Each structure stands twice: as C-alpha cells, then as structure tokens.
Coordinates of N, CA and C in Angstrom, one line a residue:
X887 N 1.8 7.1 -12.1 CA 2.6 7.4 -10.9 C 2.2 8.7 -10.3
X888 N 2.5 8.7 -8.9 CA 1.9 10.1 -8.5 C 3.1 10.9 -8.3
X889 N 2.7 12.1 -8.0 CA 3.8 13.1 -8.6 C 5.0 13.0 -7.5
X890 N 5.6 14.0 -7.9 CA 7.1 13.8 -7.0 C 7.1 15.0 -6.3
X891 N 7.0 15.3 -4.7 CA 7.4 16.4 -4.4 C 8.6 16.7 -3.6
X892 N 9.5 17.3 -3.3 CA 10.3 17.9 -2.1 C 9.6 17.9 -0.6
X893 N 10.1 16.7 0.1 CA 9.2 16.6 1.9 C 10.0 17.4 2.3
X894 N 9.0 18.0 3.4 CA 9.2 19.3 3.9 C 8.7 18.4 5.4
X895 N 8.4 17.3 5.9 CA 7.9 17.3 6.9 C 9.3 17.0 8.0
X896 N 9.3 17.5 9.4 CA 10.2 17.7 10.4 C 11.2 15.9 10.2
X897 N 9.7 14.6 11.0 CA 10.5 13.4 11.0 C 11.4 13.2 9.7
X898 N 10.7 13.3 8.4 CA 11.3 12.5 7.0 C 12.5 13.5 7.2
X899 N 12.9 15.0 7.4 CA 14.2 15.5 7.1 C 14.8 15.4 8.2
X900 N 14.4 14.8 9.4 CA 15.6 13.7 9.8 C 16.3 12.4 9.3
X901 N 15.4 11.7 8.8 CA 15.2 10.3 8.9 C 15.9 10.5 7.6
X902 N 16.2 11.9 6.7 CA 17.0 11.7 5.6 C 18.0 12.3 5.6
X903 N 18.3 13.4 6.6 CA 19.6 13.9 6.7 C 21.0 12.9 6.9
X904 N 21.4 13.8 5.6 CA 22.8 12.9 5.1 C 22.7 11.9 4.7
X905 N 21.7 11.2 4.1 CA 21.1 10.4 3.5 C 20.5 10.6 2.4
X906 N 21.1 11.5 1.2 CA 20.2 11.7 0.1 C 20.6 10.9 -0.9
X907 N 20.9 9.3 -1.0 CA 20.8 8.5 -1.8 C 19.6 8.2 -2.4
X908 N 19.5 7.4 -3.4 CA 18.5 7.6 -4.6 C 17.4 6.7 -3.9
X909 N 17.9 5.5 -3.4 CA 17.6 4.4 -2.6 C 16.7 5.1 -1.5
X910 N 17.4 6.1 -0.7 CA 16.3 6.8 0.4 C 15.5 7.5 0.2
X911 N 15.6 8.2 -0.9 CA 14.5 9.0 -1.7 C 13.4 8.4 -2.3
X912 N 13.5 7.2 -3.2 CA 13.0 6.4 -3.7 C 11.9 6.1 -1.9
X913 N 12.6 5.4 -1.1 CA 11.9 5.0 -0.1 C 10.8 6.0 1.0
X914 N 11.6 7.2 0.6 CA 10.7 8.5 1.3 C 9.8 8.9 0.7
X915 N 9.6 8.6 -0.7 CA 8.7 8.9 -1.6 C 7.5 7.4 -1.3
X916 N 7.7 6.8 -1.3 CA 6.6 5.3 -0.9 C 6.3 6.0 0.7
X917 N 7.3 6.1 1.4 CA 6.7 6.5 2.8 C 5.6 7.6 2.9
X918 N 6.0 8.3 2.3 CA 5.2 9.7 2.5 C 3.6 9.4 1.1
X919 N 3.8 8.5 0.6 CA 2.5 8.0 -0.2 C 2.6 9.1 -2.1
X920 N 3.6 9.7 -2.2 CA 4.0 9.8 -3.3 C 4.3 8.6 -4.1
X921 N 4.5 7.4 -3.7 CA 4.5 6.4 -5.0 C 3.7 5.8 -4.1
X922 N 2.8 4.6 -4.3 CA 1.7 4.0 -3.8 C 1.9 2.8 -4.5
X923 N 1.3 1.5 -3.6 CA 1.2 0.3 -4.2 C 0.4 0.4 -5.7
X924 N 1.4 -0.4 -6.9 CA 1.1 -0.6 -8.0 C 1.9 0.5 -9.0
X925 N 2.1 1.5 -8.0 CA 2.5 2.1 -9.4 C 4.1 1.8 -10.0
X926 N 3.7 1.9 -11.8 CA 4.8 1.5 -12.4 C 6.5 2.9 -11.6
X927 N 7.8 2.1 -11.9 CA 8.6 2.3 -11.6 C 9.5 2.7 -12.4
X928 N 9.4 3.6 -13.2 CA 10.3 3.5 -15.0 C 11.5 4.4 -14.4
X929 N 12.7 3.7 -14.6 CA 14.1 4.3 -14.7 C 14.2 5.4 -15.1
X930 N 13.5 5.8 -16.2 CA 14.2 6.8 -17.1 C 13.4 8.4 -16.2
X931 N 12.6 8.1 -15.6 CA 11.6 9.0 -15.4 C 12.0 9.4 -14.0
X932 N 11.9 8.2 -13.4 CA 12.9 8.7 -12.0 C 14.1 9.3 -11.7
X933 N 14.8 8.6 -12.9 CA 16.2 9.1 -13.4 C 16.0 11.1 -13.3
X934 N 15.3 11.3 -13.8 CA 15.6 12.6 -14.2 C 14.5 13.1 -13.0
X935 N 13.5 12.5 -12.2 CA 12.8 13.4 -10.8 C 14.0 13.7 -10.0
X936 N 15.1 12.3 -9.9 CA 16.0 12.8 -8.6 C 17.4 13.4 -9.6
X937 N 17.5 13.7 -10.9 CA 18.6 14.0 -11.2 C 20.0 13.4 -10.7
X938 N 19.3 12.5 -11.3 CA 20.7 11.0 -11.5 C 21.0 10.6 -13.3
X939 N 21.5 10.1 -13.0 CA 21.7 8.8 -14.1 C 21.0 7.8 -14.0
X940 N 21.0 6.7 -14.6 CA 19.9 5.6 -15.0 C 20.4 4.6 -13.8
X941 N 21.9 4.2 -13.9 CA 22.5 3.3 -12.8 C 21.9 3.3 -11.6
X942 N 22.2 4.5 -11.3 CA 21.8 4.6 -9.7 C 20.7 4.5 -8.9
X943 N 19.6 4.1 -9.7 CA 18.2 4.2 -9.8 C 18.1 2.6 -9.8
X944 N 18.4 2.0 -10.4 CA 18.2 0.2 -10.9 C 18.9 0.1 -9.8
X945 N 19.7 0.0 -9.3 CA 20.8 0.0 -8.1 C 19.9 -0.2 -7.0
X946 N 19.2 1.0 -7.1 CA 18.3 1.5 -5.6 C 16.9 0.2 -6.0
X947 N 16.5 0.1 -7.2 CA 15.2 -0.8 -6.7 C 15.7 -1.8 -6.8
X948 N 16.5 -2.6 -6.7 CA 17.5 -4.2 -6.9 C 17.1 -4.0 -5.2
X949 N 17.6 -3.0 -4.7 CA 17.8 -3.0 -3.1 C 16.4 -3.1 -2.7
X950 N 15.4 -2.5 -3.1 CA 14.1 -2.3 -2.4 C 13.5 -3.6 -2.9
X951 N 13.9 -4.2 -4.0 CA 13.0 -5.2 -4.0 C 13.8 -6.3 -3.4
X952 N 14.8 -6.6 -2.7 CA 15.2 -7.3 -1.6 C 14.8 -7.2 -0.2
X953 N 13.9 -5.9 -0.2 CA 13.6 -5.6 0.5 C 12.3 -5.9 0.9
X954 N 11.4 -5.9 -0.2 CA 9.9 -6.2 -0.4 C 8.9 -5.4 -0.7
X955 N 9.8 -4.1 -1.4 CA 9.1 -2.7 -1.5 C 8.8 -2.9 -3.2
X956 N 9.9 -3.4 -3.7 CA 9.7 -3.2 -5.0 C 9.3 -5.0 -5.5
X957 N 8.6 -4.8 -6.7 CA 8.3 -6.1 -7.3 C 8.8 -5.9 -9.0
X958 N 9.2 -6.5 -9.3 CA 9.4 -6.7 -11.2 C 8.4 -7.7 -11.3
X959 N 8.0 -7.5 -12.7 CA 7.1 -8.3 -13.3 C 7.5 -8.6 -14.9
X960 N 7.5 -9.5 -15.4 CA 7.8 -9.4 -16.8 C 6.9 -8.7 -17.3
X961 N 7.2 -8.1 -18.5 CA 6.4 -7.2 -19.5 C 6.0 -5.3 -18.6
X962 N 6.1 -6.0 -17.3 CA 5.0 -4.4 -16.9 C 6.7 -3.8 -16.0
X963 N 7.8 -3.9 -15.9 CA 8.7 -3.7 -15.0 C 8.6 -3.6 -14.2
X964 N 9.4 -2.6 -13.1 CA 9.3 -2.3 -11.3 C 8.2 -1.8 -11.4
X965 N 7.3 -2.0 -10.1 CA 6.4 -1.5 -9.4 C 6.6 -1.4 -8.0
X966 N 5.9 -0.3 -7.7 CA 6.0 -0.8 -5.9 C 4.5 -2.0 -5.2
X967 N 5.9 -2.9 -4.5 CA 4.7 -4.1 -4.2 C 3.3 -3.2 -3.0
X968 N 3.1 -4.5 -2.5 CA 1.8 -4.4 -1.6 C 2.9 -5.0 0.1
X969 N 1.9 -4.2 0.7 CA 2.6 -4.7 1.9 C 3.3 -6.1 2.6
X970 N 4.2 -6.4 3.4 CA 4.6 -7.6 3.8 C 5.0 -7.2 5.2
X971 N 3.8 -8.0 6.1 CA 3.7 -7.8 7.4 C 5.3 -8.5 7.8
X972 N 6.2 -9.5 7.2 CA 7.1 -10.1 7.8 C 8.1 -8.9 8.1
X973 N 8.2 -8.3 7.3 CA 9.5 -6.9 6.8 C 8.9 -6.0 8.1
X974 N 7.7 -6.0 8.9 CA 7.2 -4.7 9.6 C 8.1 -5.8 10.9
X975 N 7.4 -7.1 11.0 CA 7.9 -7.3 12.5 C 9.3 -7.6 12.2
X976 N 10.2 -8.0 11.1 CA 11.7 -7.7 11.5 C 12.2 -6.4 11.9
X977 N 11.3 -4.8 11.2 CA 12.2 -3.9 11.7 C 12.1 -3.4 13.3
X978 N 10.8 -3.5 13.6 CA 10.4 -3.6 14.9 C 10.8 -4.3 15.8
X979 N 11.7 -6.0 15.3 CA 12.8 -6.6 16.7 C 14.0 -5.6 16.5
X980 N 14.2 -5.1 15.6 CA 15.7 -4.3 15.5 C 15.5 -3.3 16.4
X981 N 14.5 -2.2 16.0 CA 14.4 -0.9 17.0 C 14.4 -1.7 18.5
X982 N 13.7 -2.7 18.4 CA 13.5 -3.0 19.6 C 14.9 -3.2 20.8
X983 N 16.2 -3.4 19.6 CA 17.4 -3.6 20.3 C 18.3 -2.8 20.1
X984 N 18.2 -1.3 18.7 CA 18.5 -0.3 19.0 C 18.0 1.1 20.1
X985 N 17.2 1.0 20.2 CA 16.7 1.9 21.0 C 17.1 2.0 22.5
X986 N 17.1 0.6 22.8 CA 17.4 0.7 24.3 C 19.0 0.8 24.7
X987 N 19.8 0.9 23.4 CA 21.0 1.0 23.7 C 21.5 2.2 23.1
X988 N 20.7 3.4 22.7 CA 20.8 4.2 22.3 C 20.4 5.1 23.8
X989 N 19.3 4.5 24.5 CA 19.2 5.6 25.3 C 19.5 4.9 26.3
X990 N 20.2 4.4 27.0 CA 21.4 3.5 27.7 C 22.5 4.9 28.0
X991 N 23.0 5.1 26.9 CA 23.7 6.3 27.1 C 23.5 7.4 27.3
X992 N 22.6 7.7 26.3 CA 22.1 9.1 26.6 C 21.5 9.2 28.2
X993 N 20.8 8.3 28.5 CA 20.4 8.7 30.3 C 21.8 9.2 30.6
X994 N 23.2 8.6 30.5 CA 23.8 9.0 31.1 C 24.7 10.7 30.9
X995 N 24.3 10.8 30.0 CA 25.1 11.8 29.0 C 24.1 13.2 28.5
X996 N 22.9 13.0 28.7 CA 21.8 14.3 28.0 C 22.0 15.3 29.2
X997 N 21.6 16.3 28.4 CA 22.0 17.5 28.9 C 20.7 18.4 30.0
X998 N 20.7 19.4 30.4 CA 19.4 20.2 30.3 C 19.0 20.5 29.5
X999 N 19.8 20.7 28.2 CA 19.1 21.5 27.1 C 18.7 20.7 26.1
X1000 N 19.0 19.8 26.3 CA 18.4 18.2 25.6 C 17.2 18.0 26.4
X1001 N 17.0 18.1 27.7 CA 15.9 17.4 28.1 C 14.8 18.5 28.1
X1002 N 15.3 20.0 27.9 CA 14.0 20.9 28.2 C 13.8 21.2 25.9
X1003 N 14.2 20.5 25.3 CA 13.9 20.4 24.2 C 13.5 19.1 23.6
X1004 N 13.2 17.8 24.7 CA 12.2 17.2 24.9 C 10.7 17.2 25.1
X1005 N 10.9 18.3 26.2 CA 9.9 18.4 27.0 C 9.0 19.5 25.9
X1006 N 9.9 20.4 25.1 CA 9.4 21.2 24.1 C 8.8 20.2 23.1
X1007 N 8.8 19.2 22.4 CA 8.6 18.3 21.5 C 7.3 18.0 21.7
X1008 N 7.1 17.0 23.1 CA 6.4 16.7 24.2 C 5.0 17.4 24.0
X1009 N 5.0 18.9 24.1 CA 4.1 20.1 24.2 C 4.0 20.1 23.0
X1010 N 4.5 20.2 21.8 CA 4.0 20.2 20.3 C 3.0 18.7 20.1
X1011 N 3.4 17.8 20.4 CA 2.1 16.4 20.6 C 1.3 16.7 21.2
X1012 N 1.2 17.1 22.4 CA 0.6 17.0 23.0 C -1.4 18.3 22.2
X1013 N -0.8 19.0 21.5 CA -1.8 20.2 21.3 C -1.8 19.2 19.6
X1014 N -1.6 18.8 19.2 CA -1.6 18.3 18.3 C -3.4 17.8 18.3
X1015 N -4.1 17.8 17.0 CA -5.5 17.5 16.7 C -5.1 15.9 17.3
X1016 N -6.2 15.1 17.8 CA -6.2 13.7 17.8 C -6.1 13.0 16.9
X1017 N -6.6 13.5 15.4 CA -6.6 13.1 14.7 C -5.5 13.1 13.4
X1018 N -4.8 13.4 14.1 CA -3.7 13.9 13.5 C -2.4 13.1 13.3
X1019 N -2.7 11.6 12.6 CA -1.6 10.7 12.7 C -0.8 11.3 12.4
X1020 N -0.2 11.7 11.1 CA 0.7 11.8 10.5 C 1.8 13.3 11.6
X1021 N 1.2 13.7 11.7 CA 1.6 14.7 12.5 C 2.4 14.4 14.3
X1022 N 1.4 13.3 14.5 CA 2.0 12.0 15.5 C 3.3 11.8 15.0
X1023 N 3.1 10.8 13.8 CA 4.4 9.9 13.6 C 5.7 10.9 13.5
X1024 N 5.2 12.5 13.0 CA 6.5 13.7 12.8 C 7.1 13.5 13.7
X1025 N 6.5 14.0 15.0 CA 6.6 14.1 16.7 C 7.8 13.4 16.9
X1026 N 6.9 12.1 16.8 CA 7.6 10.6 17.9 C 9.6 10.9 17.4
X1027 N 9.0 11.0 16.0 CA 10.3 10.7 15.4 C 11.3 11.6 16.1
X1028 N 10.6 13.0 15.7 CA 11.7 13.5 16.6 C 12.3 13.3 18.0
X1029 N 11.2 13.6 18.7 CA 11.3 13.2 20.1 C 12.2 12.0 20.7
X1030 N 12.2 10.8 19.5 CA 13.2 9.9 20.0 C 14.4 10.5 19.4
X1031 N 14.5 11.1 17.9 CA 15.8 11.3 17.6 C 16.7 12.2 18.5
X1032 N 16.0 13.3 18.9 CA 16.7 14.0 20.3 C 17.5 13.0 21.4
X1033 N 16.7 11.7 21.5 CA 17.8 11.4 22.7 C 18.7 10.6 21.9
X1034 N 18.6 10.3 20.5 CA 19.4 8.9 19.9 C 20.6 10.0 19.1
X1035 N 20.5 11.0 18.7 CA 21.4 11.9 18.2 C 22.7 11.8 18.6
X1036 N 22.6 12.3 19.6 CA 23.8 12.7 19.9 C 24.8 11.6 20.2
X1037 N 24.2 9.8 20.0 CA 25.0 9.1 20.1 C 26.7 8.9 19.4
X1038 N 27.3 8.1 20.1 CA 28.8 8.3 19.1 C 28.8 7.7 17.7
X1039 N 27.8 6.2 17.9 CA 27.4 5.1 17.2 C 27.1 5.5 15.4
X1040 N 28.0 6.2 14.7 CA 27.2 6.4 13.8 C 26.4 5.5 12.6
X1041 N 27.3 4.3 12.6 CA 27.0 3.3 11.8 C 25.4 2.7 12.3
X1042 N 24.9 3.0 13.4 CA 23.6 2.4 14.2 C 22.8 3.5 14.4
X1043 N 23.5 4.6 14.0 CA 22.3 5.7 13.6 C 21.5 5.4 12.5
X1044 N 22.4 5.5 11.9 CA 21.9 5.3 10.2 C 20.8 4.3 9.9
X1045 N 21.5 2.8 10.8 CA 20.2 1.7 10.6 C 19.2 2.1 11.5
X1046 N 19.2 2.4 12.9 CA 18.2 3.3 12.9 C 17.3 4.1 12.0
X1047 N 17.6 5.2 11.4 CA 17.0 6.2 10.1 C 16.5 5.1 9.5
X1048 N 17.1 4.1 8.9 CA 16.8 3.5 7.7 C 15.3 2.8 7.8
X1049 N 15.4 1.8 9.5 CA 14.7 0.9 9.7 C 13.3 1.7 9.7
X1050 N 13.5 3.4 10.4 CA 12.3 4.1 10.9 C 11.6 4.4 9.4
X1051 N 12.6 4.2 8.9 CA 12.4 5.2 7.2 C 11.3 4.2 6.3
X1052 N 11.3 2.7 6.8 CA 10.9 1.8 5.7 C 9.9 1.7 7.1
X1053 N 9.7 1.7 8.1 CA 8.1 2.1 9.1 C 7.2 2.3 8.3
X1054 N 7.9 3.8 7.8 CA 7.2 4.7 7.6 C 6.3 4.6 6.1
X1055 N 7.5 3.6 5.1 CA 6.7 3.0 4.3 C 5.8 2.1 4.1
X1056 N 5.9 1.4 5.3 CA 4.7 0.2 5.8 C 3.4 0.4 6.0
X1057 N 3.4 1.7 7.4 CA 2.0 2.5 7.4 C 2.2 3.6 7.9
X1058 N 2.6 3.8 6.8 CA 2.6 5.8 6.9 C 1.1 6.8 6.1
X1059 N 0.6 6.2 6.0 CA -0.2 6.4 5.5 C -2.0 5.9 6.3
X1060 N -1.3 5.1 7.3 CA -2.6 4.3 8.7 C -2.6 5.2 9.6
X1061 N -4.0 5.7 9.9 CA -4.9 6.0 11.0 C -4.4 5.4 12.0
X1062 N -3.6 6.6 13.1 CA -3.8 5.9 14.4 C -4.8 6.4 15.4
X1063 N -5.2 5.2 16.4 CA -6.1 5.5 17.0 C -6.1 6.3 18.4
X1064 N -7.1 7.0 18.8 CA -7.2 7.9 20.3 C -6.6 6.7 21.2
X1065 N -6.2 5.4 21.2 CA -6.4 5.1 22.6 C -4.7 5.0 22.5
X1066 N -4.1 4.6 21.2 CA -2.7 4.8 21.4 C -1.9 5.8 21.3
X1067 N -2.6 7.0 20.2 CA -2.1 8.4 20.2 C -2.3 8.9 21.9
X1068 N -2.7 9.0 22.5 CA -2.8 9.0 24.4 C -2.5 8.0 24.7
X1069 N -1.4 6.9 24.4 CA -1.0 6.1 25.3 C 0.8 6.6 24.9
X1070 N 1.1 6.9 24.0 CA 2.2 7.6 23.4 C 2.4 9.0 24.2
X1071 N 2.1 9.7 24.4 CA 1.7 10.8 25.3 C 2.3 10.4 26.5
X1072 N 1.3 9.4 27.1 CA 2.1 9.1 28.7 C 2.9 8.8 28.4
X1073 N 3.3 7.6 27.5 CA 5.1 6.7 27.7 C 5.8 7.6 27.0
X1074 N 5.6 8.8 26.8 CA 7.1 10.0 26.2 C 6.7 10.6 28.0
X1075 N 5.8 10.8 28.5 CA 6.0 11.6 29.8 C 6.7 11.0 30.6
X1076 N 6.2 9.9 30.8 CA 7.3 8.5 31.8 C 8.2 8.6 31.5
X1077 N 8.9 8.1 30.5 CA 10.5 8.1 30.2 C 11.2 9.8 30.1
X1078 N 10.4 11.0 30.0 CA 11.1 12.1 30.2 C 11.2 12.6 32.0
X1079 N 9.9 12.1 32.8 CA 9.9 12.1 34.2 C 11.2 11.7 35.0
X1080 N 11.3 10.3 34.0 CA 12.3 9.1 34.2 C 14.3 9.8 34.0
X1081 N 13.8 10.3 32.9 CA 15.2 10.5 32.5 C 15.8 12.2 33.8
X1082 N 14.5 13.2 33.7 CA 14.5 14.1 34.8 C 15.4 14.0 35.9
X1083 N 14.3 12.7 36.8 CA 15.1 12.1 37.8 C 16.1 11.2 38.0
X1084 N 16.5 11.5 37.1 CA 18.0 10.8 37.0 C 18.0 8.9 37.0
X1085 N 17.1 8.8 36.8 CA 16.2 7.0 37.4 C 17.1 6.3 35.9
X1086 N 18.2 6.1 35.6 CA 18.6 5.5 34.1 C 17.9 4.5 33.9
X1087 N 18.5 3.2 34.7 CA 17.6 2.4 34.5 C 16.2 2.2 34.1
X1088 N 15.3 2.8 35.1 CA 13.9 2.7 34.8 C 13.4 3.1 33.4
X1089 N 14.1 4.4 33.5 CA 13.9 5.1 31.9 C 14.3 4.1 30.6
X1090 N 15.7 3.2 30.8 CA 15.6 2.5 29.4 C 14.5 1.2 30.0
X1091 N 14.2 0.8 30.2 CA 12.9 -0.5 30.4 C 11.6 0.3 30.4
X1092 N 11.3 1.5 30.6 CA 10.5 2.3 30.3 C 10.5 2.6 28.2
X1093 N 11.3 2.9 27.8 CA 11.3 2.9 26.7 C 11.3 1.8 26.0
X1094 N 12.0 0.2 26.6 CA 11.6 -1.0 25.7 C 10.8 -1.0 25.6
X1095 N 9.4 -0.6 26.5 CA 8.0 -1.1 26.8 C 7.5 -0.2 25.3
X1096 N 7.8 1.2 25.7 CA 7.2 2.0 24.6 C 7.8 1.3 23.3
X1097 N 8.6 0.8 23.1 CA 8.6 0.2 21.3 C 8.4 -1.1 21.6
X1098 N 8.1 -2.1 22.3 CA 7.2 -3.1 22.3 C 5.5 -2.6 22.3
X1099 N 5.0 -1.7 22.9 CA 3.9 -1.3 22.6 C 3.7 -0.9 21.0
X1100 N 4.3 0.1 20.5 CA 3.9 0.4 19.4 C 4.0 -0.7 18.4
X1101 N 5.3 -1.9 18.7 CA 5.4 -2.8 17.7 C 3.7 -3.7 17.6
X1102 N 3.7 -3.9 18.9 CA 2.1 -4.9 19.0 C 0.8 -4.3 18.9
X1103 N 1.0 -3.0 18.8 CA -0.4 -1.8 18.1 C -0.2 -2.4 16.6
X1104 N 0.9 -1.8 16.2 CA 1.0 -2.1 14.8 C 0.7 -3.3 14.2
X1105 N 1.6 -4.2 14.9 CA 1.0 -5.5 14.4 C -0.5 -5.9 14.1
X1106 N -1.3 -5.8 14.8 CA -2.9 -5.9 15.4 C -3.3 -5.1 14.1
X1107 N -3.1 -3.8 13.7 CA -3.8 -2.7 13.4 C -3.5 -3.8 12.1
X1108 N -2.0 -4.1 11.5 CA -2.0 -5.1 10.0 C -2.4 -5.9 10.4
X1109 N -2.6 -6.8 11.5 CA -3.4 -8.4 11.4 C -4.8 -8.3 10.8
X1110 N -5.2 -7.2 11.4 CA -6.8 -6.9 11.1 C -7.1 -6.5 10.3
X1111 N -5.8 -5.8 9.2 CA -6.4 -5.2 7.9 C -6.1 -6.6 7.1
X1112 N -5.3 -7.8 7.0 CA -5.1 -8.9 6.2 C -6.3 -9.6 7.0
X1113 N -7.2 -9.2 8.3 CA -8.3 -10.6 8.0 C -9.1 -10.4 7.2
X1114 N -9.5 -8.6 7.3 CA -10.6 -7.7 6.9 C -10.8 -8.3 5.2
X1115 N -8.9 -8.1 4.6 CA -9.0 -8.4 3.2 C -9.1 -9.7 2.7
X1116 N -8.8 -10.4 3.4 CA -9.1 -12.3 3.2 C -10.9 -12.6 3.4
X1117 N -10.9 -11.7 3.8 CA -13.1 -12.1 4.7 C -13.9 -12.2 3.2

C-alpha cells in the first residue's frame, strides 16, 4: 500500500471541506494516487491512518465498492479496483446538469468580488507550466467552486464535491493535453467575459459547452487507453 499523507492541494481541500468522512478520505486518497489500483485494503491499518474504529472503515468500502472503486476478492480482501469507464460517463451526465443550475443563479447573484477573484484564479492557470495537469485540475476546481459556492443548495453542493471527488479518482493521475489545457483557458475566459457583461444566459450555455467538452476529452483520452490495452 502506498503511504498515507495529509493533501495539502487547494481543489482536494475544497472538494473535502466538511466532508471528513472516512469514505471521502479513503476516496481522496485513490484520487490523489496514494492508494493505486491493486493495492490491498486492510481495515485494521486504515483504521488507525484515519483514526477511526474498524466500523467506519468497512462501512466506507461497502460504499466504494458499489461504487466500483473498491473490489473484494476471497482470500486477498478489499483492494482498490481498476478503472470503469461507465462510473466516469455517469458522473459527467450529472455535472452536466448540476453545473448549469448552479451558475443559473450565480449569473444572477455574483458579486464584483466574486468575479475579480475569478479573474484572479483565471491568472494563476493561466502562468501555470503546460505541463502541469495536476495543477490544471487544482485551478478548474476552484474556479468553478467560486461560482457554485455560494449557492443556497446545500444538499447539491455536496453531490457536486462528491461527483468531482470520484473525477478525480478516475484520472487524476492522466496527462492532459496542450490542445485542451488552452482550450480550458478560453472557455473560463468566455464564461467570465460572459458573466462580466451581464449576458446570463449566454454564460450558462457557455459553461454547458465547457463540461460537455471536458466530458468528451475525457471520454476519448479513456477510449484510447482501453484500445491501447486490448491491442
């Protein structure tokens, strides 16, 4: 098993704030590539990384392997499974139908100081190395959590966090490429231009576009790695 650290990165202590269940930790830890496909899953050992009890731990991978993160095996117990492209495009129709109702409101309701600490986010991507996925996916996250925050919705926050949270364990750990790390760039510029000028509308069909883009990047980037591994 690979070790256990304390994430310190900006997206994940969103994506876990007020969320320190064993279950999300367990899942931040696969996200961030601290536990990796195959490795064993022992209760007792986790039990004492997150300073729980044994329950709350069996609890949390009962969940994850309904989920398709975790696999039991007789003789060898929980592991974390191997990817399941189905689990990526169901969270991706969901963002696809919270997001635009998340910033539905916010067009109508953000602030100046919400939008010029967009625009601040915006400028941290933007100087960011090309190469620099992970540093990408920090960004995005924030950048959209600024406009999704301050919704009233809190129960669709959360699935929100949750849905981005298990993203992040799908391919958080994948190379993104120059042509969509710069195509993420313009579609945060568009929808901040958008939301600027007061344009609501355009700005939320502007942002459907951007999470149907990223969903159909992603898809492609796993279709190609399951032909690569079948070839």
């Amino acid at each position: 098993m690979s070790q256990l650290a304390p994430e310190t990165s900006l997206g994940m202590r969103i994506l876990l704030q007020g969320e320190q269940s064993i279950y999300n930790r367990i899942l931040a830890d696969i996200a961030t590539g601290k536990l990796v496909s195959g490795d064993r899953l022992v209760t007792t050992h986790l039990a004492s990384c997150y300073q729980t009890s044994i329950n709350p731990v069996r609890e949390a991978l009962k969940q994850l392997e309904g989920e398709g993160f975790v696999t039991f095996q007789k003789n060898s117990g929980a592991r974390v499974a191997s990817f399941e492209y189905a689990t990526m495009r169901e969270v991706f129709e969901i963002l696809q139908l919270l997001e635009p109702y998340f910033l539905s409101w916010y067009a109508g309701h953000c602030t100046p100081e919400s939008l010029v600490c967009l625009a601040d986010i915006q400028e941290q991507l933007r100087a960011l190395d090309i190469r620099d996925s992970a540093g990408l996916r920090d960004l995005d996250t924030a950048f959209h959590w600024e406009m999704y925050r301050h919704h009233y919705n809190a129960s669709a926050l959360r699935l929100w966090k949750n849905k981005k949270l298990i993203l992040q364990a799908l391919h958080g750990d994948l190379p993104v490429c120059e042509k969509r790390f710069k195509a993420t760039l313009d579609e945060h510029d568009h929808i901040l231009y958008l939301l600027n000028a007061g344009d609501d509308e355009s700005a939320v069909r502007a942002l459907t576009k951007h999470v149907v883009s990223g969903g159909d990047y992603w898809s492609s980037v796993i279709t190609d790695q399951l032909r690569a591994l079948s070839a």
